[in-house]
Amino acid sequence: EPEVTQTPSHQVTQMGQEVILRCVPISNHLYFYWYRQILGQKVEFLVSFYNNEISEKSEIFDDQFSVERPDGSNFTLKIRSTKLEDSAMYFCASSDPSGPAHFGETQYFGPGTRLLVL
Amino acid sequence: SQKIEQNSEALNIQEGKTATLTCNYTNYSPAYLQWYRQDPGRGPVFLLLIRENEKEKRKERLKVTFDTTLKQSLFHITASQPADSATYLCALRGGATNKLIFGTGTLLAVQP
């Protein structure tokens, strides 16, 4: 069964450094997402991406964050200058656009990247 | 602001019993409600989706109900097994957005 993959599984970085988290969505999906989960808290939406542009973003997704689809398979999240509070699990998700109301219905999540900022 | 509450942080039941998890929401009119399973250190795994015009959905031992008047969804696992032990997340989505809003989850422990 196709699945979303993410690399690396763990990333440790120093405050102020840039990190790039990588995702390979399910191959026929066209909507891509990033969510994060701070330890012990709920999963929070960061951004959605469709047709090579951001379709929606949350208040968390400020100028320090950016997303890119550099080729036909990868989807990346870049944090330009990491802060301590960026430490979290970051999940990539994707969905198929063939659902009703134009948006894909079910979002399938990857295993996550655990980011620790020191 | 939108709020999603899931019953009790933890639920303990005996193997073979039916587990019932609750998701209540306020200040929102979701078009879709989804249930996910999350194991420690892993990503959410999709289980069931129910639309606003549907009352009930089933999949094997799982059943979800959706009452838009009460603003509540119930998630049932029948004939529960220790392997069902995990955190179960409720997530809502509106009709004009693809952003999922998650609840805090309920940790289910099925005792053998």
PDB file of C-alpha atoms in Angstrom, chain A:
ATOM      1  CA  GLU A   1       0.000   0.000   0.000  1.00  0.00           C
ATOM      2  CA  PRO A   2       1.420   3.432  -0.926  1.00  0.00           C
ATOM      3  CA  GLU A   3       2.516   5.594   1.960  1.00  0.00           C
ATOM      4  CA  VAL A   4       3.992   8.980   2.768  1.00  0.00           C
ATOM      5  CA  THR A   5       7.668   8.860   3.700  1.00  0.00           C
ATOM      6  CA  GLN A   6       9.712  11.442   5.582  1.00  0.00           C
ATOM      7  CA  THR A   7      13.408  12.032   6.150  1.00  0.00           C
ATOM      8  CA  PRO A   8      15.214  12.331   8.426  1.00  0.00           C
ATOM      9  CA  SER A   9      13.388  10.538  11.223  1.00  0.00           C
ATOM     10  CA  HIS A  10      15.282  12.625  13.800  1.00  0.00           C
ATOM     11  CA  GLN A  11      17.089  15.941  13.484  1.00  0.00           C
ATOM     12  CA  VAL A  12      19.034  17.783  16.169  1.00  0.00           C
ATOM     13  CA  THR A  13      20.089  21.350  15.424  1.00  0.00           C
ATOM     14  CA  GLN A  14      21.393  24.437  17.156  1.00  0.00           C
ATOM     15  CA  MET A  15      19.165  27.457  17.670  1.00  0.00           C
ATOM     16  CA  GLY A  16      19.450  29.835  14.733  1.00  0.00           C
ATOM     17  CA  GLN A  17      20.372  27.142  12.219  1.00  0.00           C
ATOM     18  CA  GLU A  18      18.363  26.328   9.120  1.00  0.00           C
ATOM     19  CA  VAL A  19      16.734  22.926   8.742  1.00  0.00           C
ATOM     20  CA  ILE A  20      15.029  21.266   5.806  1.00  0.00           C
ATOM     21  CA  LEU A  21      12.571  18.475   6.415  1.00  0.00           C
ATOM     22  CA  ARG A  22      11.775  16.249   3.479  1.00  0.00           C
ATOM     23  CA  CYS A  23       8.706  14.326   2.457  1.00  0.00           C
ATOM     24  CA  VAL A  24       7.710  12.087  -0.417  1.00  0.00           C
ATOM     25  CA  PRO A  25       3.898  12.182  -0.694  1.00  0.00           C
ATOM     26  CA  ILE A  26       1.813   9.372  -2.167  1.00  0.00           C
ATOM     27  CA  SER A  27       2.495   9.448  -5.893  1.00  0.00           C
ATOM     28  CA  ASN A  28      -0.920  10.318  -7.356  1.00  0.00           C
ATOM     29  CA  HIS A  29      -1.789  12.848  -4.649  1.00  0.00           C
ATOM     30  CA  LEU A  30      -1.816  16.527  -5.461  1.00  0.00           C
ATOM     31  CA  TYR A  31      -2.519  18.186  -2.086  1.00  0.00           C
ATOM     32  CA  PHE A  32       0.321  18.319   0.415  1.00  0.00           C
ATOM     33  CA  TYR A  33       0.409  19.438   4.011  1.00  0.00           C
ATOM     34  CA  TRP A  34       2.676  20.010   6.970  1.00  0.00           C
ATOM     35  CA  TYR A  35       1.509  19.639  10.548  1.00  0.00           C
ATOM     36  CA  ARG A  36       3.436  19.693  13.787  1.00  0.00           C
ATOM     37  CA  GLN A  37       2.933  18.182  17.234  1.00  0.00           C
ATOM     38  CA  ILE A  38       4.744  19.572  20.229  1.00  0.00           C
ATOM     39  CA  LEU A  39       5.351  16.855  22.814  1.00  0.00           C
ATOM     40  CA  GLY A  40       2.174  16.125  24.758  1.00  0.00           C
ATOM     41  CA  GLN A  41       0.078  18.520  22.694  1.00  0.00           C
ATOM     42  CA  LYS A  42      -2.304  18.173  19.789  1.00  0.00           C
ATOM     43  CA  VAL A  43      -1.477  17.974  16.121  1.00  0.00           C
ATOM     44  CA  GLU A  44      -1.523  21.489  14.596  1.00  0.00           C
ATOM     45  CA  PHE A  45      -1.916  22.509  10.969  1.00  0.00           C
ATOM     46  CA  LEU A  46       0.923  24.541   9.452  1.00  0.00           C
ATOM     47  CA  VAL A  47       0.352  24.786   5.711  1.00  0.00           C
ATOM     48  CA  SER A  48      -1.319  23.239   2.695  1.00  0.00           C
ATOM     49  CA  PHE A  49       0.085  23.260  -0.837  1.00  0.00           C
ATOM     50  CA  TYR A  50      -1.570  22.666  -4.178  1.00  0.00           C
ATOM     51  CA  ASN A  51      -0.629  23.374  -7.772  1.00  0.00           C
ATOM     52  CA  ASN A  52       2.795  24.664  -6.746  1.00  0.00           C
ATOM     53  CA  GLU A  53       1.555  27.251  -4.341  1.00  0.00           C
ATOM     54  CA  ILE A  54       0.433  27.612  -0.746  1.00  0.00           C
ATOM     55  CA  SER A  55      -3.334  27.265  -0.542  1.00  0.00           C
ATOM     56  CA  GLU A  56      -3.683  27.898   3.185  1.00  0.00           C
ATOM     57  CA  LYS A  57      -1.425  28.562   6.163  1.00  0.00           C
ATOM     58  CA  SER A  58      -1.816  28.966   9.891  1.00  0.00           C
ATOM     59  CA  GLU A  59      -0.599  31.717  12.188  1.00  0.00           C
ATOM     60  CA  ILE A  60       2.298  29.444  13.181  1.00  0.00           C
ATOM     61  CA  PHE A  61       3.582  29.455   9.590  1.00  0.00           C
ATOM     62  CA  ASP A  62       5.385  32.785   9.707  1.00  0.00           C
ATOM     63  CA  ASP A  63       8.228  34.152   7.576  1.00  0.00           C
ATOM     64  CA  GLN A  64      10.665  31.686   9.118  1.00  0.00           C
ATOM     65  CA  PHE A  65       8.899  28.833   7.368  1.00  0.00           C
ATOM     66  CA  SER A  66       8.746  28.007   3.688  1.00  0.00           C
ATOM     67  CA  VAL A  67       7.645  25.048   1.596  1.00  0.00           C
ATOM     68  CA  GLU A  68       8.741  23.861  -1.782  1.00  0.00           C
ATOM     69  CA  ARG A  69       8.123  21.094  -4.267  1.00  0.00           C
ATOM     70  CA  PRO A  70      11.557  21.028  -5.899  1.00  0.00           C
ATOM     71  CA  ASP A  71      10.780  18.111  -8.220  1.00  0.00           C
ATOM     72  CA  GLY A  72       7.966  15.723  -9.077  1.00  0.00           C
ATOM     73  CA  SER A  73       8.246  13.672  -5.912  1.00  0.00           C
ATOM     74  CA  ASN A  74       9.617  15.657  -2.971  1.00  0.00           C
ATOM     75  CA  PHE A  75       7.906  18.210  -0.742  1.00  0.00           C
ATOM     76  CA  THR A  76      10.038  20.125   1.737  1.00  0.00           C
ATOM     77  CA  LEU A  77       9.581  22.310   4.789  1.00  0.00           C
ATOM     78  CA  LYS A  78      12.367  24.780   5.559  1.00  0.00           C
ATOM     79  CA  ILE A  79      12.774  26.576   8.851  1.00  0.00           C
ATOM     80  CA  ARG A  80      15.208  29.414   8.254  1.00  0.00           C
ATOM     81  CA  SER A  81      16.389  30.222  11.769  1.00  0.00           C
ATOM     82  CA  THR A  82      15.231  27.655  14.278  1.00  0.00           C
ATOM     83  CA  LYS A  83      14.040  28.585  17.751  1.00  0.00           C
ATOM     84  CA  LEU A  84      13.803  26.413  20.854  1.00  0.00           C
ATOM     85  CA  GLU A  85      10.006  26.397  20.510  1.00  0.00           C
ATOM     86  CA  ASP A  86      10.265  24.827  17.054  1.00  0.00           C
ATOM     87  CA  SER A  87      11.134  21.527  18.742  1.00  0.00           C
ATOM     88  CA  ALA A  88       8.322  19.150  17.779  1.00  0.00           C
ATOM     89  CA  MET A  89       7.322  16.239  15.578  1.00  0.00           C
ATOM     90  CA  TYR A  90       6.680  17.460  12.058  1.00  0.00           C
ATOM     91  CA  PHE A  91       4.263  15.443   9.953  1.00  0.00           C
ATOM     92  CA  CYS A  92       3.821  15.607   6.229  1.00  0.00           C
ATOM     93  CA  ALA A  93       0.479  14.530   4.756  1.00  0.00           C
ATOM     94  CA  SER A  94      -1.021  14.220   1.304  1.00  0.00           C
ATOM     95  CA  SER A  95      -4.467  13.756  -0.190  1.00  0.00           C
ATOM     96  CA  ASP A  96      -6.069  12.858  -3.486  1.00  0.00           C
ATOM     97  CA  PRO A  97      -8.007  15.684  -5.153  1.00  0.00           C
ATOM     98  CA  SER A  98     -10.741  13.433  -6.480  1.00  0.00           C
ATOM     99  CA  GLY A  99     -12.938  13.878  -3.394  1.00  0.00           C
ATOM    100  CA  PRO A 100     -16.103  16.001  -3.387  1.00  0.00           C
ATOM    101  CA  ALA A 101     -16.104  19.788  -3.036  1.00  0.00           C
ATOM    102  CA  HIS A 102     -12.834  19.930  -4.966  1.00  0.00           C
ATOM    103  CA  PHE A 103     -10.695  19.174  -1.930  1.00  0.00           C
ATOM    104  CA  GLY A 104      -9.323  15.734  -1.239  1.00  0.00           C
ATOM    105  CA  GLU A 105     -11.114  14.093   1.617  1.00  0.00           C
ATOM    106  CA  THR A 106      -8.673  11.941   3.497  1.00  0.00           C
ATOM    107  CA  GLN A 107      -5.212  13.071   4.476  1.00  0.00           C
ATOM    108  CA  TYR A 108      -2.591  10.370   4.838  1.00  0.00           C
ATOM    109  CA  PHE A 109       0.237  11.128   7.215  1.00  0.00           C
ATOM    110  CA  GLY A 110       3.893  10.200   7.173  1.00  0.00           C
ATOM    111  CA  PRO A 111       5.778   8.826  10.193  1.00  0.00           C
ATOM    112  CA  GLY A 112       7.140  12.249  11.140  1.00  0.00           C
ATOM    113  CA  THR A 113      10.482  13.948  11.739  1.00  0.00           C
ATOM    114  CA  ARG A 114      11.359  14.622  15.340  1.00  0.00           C
ATOM    115  CA  LEU A 115      13.128  18.000  15.454  1.00  0.00           C
ATOM    116  CA  LEU A 116      15.065  19.008  18.531  1.00  0.00           C
ATOM    117  CA  VAL A 117      16.441  22.545  18.723  1.00  0.00           C
ATOM    118  CA  LEU A 118      19.163  23.091  21.324  1.00  0.00           C
TER     119      LEU A 118
END
